[in-house]
PDB file of C-alpha atoms in Angstrom:
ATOM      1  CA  UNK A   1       4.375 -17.233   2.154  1.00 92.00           C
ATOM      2  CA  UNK A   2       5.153 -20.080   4.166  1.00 94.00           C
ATOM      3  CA  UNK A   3       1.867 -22.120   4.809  1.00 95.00           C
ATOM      4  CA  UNK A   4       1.846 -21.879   8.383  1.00 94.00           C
ATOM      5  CA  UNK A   5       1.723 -18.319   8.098  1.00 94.00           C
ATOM      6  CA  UNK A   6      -0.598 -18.453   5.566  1.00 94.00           C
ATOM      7  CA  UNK A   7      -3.511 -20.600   7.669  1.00 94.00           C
ATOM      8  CA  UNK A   8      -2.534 -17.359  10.816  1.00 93.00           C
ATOM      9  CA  UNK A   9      -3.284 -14.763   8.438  1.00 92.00           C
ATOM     10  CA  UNK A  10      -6.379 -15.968   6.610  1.00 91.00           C
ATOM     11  CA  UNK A  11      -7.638 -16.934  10.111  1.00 91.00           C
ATOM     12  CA  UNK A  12      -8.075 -20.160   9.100  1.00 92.00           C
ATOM     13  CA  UNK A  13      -6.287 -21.337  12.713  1.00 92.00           C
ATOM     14  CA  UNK A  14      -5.743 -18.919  15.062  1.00 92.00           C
ATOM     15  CA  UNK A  15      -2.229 -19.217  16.254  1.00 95.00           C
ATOM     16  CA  UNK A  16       0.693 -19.666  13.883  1.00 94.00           C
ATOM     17  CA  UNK A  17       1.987 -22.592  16.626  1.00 95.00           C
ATOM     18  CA  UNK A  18      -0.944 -24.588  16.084  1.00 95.00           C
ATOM     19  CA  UNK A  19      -0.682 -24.504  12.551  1.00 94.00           C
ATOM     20  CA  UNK A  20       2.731 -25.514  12.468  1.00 94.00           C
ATOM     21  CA  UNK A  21       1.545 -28.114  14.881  1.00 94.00           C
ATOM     22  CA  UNK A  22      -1.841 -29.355  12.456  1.00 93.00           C
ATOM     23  CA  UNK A  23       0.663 -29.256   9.304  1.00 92.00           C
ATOM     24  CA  UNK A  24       3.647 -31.442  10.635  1.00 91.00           C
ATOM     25  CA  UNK A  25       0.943 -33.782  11.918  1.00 92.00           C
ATOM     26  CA  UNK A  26      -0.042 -34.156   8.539  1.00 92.00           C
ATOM     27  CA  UNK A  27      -3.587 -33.019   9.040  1.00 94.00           C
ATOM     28  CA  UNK A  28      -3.133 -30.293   6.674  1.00 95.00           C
ATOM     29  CA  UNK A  29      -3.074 -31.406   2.058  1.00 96.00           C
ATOM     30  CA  UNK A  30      -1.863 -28.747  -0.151  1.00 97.00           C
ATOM     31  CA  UNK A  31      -3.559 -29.866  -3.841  1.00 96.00           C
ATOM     32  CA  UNK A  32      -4.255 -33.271  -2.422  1.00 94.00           C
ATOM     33  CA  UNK A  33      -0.409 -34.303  -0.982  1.00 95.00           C
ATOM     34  CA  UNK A  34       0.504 -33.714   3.064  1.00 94.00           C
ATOM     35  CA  UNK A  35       2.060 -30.559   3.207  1.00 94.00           C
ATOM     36  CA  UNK A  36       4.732 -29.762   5.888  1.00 95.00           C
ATOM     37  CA  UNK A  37       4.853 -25.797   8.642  1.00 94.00           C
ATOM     38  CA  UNK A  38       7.173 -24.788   5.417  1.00 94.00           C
ATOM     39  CA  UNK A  39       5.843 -25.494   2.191  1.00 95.00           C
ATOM     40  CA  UNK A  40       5.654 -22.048   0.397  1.00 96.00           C
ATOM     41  CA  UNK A  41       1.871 -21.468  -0.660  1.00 96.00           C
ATOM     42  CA  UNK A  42       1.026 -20.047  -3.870  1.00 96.00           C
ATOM     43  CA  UNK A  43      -2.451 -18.641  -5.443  1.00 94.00           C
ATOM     44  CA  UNK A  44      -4.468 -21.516  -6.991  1.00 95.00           C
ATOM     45  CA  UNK A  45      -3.594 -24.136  -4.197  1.00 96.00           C
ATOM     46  CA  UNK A  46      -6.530 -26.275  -2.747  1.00 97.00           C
ATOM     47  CA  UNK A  47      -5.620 -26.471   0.830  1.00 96.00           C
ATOM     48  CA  UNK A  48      -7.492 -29.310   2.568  1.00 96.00           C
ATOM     49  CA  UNK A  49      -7.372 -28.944   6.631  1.00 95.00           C
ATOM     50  CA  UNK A  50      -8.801 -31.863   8.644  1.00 92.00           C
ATOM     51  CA  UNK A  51     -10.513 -30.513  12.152  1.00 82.00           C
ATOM     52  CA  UNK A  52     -11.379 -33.668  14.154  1.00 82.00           C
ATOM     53  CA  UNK A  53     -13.529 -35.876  11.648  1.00 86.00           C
ATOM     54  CA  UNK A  54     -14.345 -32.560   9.363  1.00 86.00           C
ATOM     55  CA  UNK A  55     -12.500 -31.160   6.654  1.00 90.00           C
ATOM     56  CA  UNK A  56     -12.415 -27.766   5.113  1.00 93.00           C
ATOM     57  CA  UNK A  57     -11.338 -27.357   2.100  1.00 95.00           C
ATOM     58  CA  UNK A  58     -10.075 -23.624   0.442  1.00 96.00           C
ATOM     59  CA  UNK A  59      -8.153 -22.353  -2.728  1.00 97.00           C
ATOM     60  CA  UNK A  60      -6.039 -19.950  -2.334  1.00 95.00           C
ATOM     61  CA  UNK A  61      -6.762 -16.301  -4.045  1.00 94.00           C
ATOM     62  CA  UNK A  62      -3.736 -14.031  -2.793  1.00 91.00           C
ATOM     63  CA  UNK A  63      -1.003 -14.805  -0.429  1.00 91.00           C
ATOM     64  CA  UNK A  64      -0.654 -10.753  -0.094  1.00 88.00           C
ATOM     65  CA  UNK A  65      -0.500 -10.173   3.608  1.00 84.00           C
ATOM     66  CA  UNK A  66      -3.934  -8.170   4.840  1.00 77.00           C
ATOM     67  CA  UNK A  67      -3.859  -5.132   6.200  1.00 76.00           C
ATOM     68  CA  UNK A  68      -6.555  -5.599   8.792  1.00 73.00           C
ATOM     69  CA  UNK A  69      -8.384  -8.867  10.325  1.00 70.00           C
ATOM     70  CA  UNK A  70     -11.881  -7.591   8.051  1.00 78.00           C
ATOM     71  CA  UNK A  71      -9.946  -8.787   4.701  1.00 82.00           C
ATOM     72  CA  UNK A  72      -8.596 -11.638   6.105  1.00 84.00           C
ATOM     73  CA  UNK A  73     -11.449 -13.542   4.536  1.00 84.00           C
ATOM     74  CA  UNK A  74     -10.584 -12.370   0.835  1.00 88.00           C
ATOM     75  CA  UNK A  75      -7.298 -14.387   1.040  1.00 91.00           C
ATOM     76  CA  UNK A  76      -9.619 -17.607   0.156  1.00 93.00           C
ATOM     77  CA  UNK A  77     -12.621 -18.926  -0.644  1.00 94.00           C
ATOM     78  CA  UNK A  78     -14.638 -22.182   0.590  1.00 92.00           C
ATOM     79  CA  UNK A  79     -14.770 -24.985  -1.942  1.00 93.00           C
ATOM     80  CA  UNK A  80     -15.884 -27.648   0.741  1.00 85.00           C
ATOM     81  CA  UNK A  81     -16.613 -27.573   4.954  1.00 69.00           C
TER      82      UNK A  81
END
């Protein structure tokens, strides 16, 4: 799944134009290296996004697509943020 669709699914940004947006601006580090709108994301990535002057930081579980927005949150889990 590409990793702009990934970050709309999981709900980690809301609109899939923004993340494109965040990722080509380089605010967005897939295991510690910018990551561009079309890098394919795969379970066991750390995915670091930087929101003003605070990051958040995730690994990846499943890049299954969810079936409804109340298992959006089992796509990842919180390391850091």
């Amino acid at each position: 799944m590409r990793l702009d669709k990934y970050l709309k699914v999981s709900r980690l940004i809301k609109r899939r134009t923004l993340a494109n947006e965040v990722a080509d601006a380089g605010r967005v580090l897939v295991n510690g290296k910018a990551a561009k709108a079309s890098y394919a994301v795969k379970a066991g990535d750390e995915i670091e996004i930087t929101f003003g002057n605070k990051p958040v930081k995730v690994k990846v579980l499943s890049v299954e697509e969810p079936r409804g927005k109340d298992v959006a949150r089992e796509l990842y889990e919180v390391i850091s943020g």
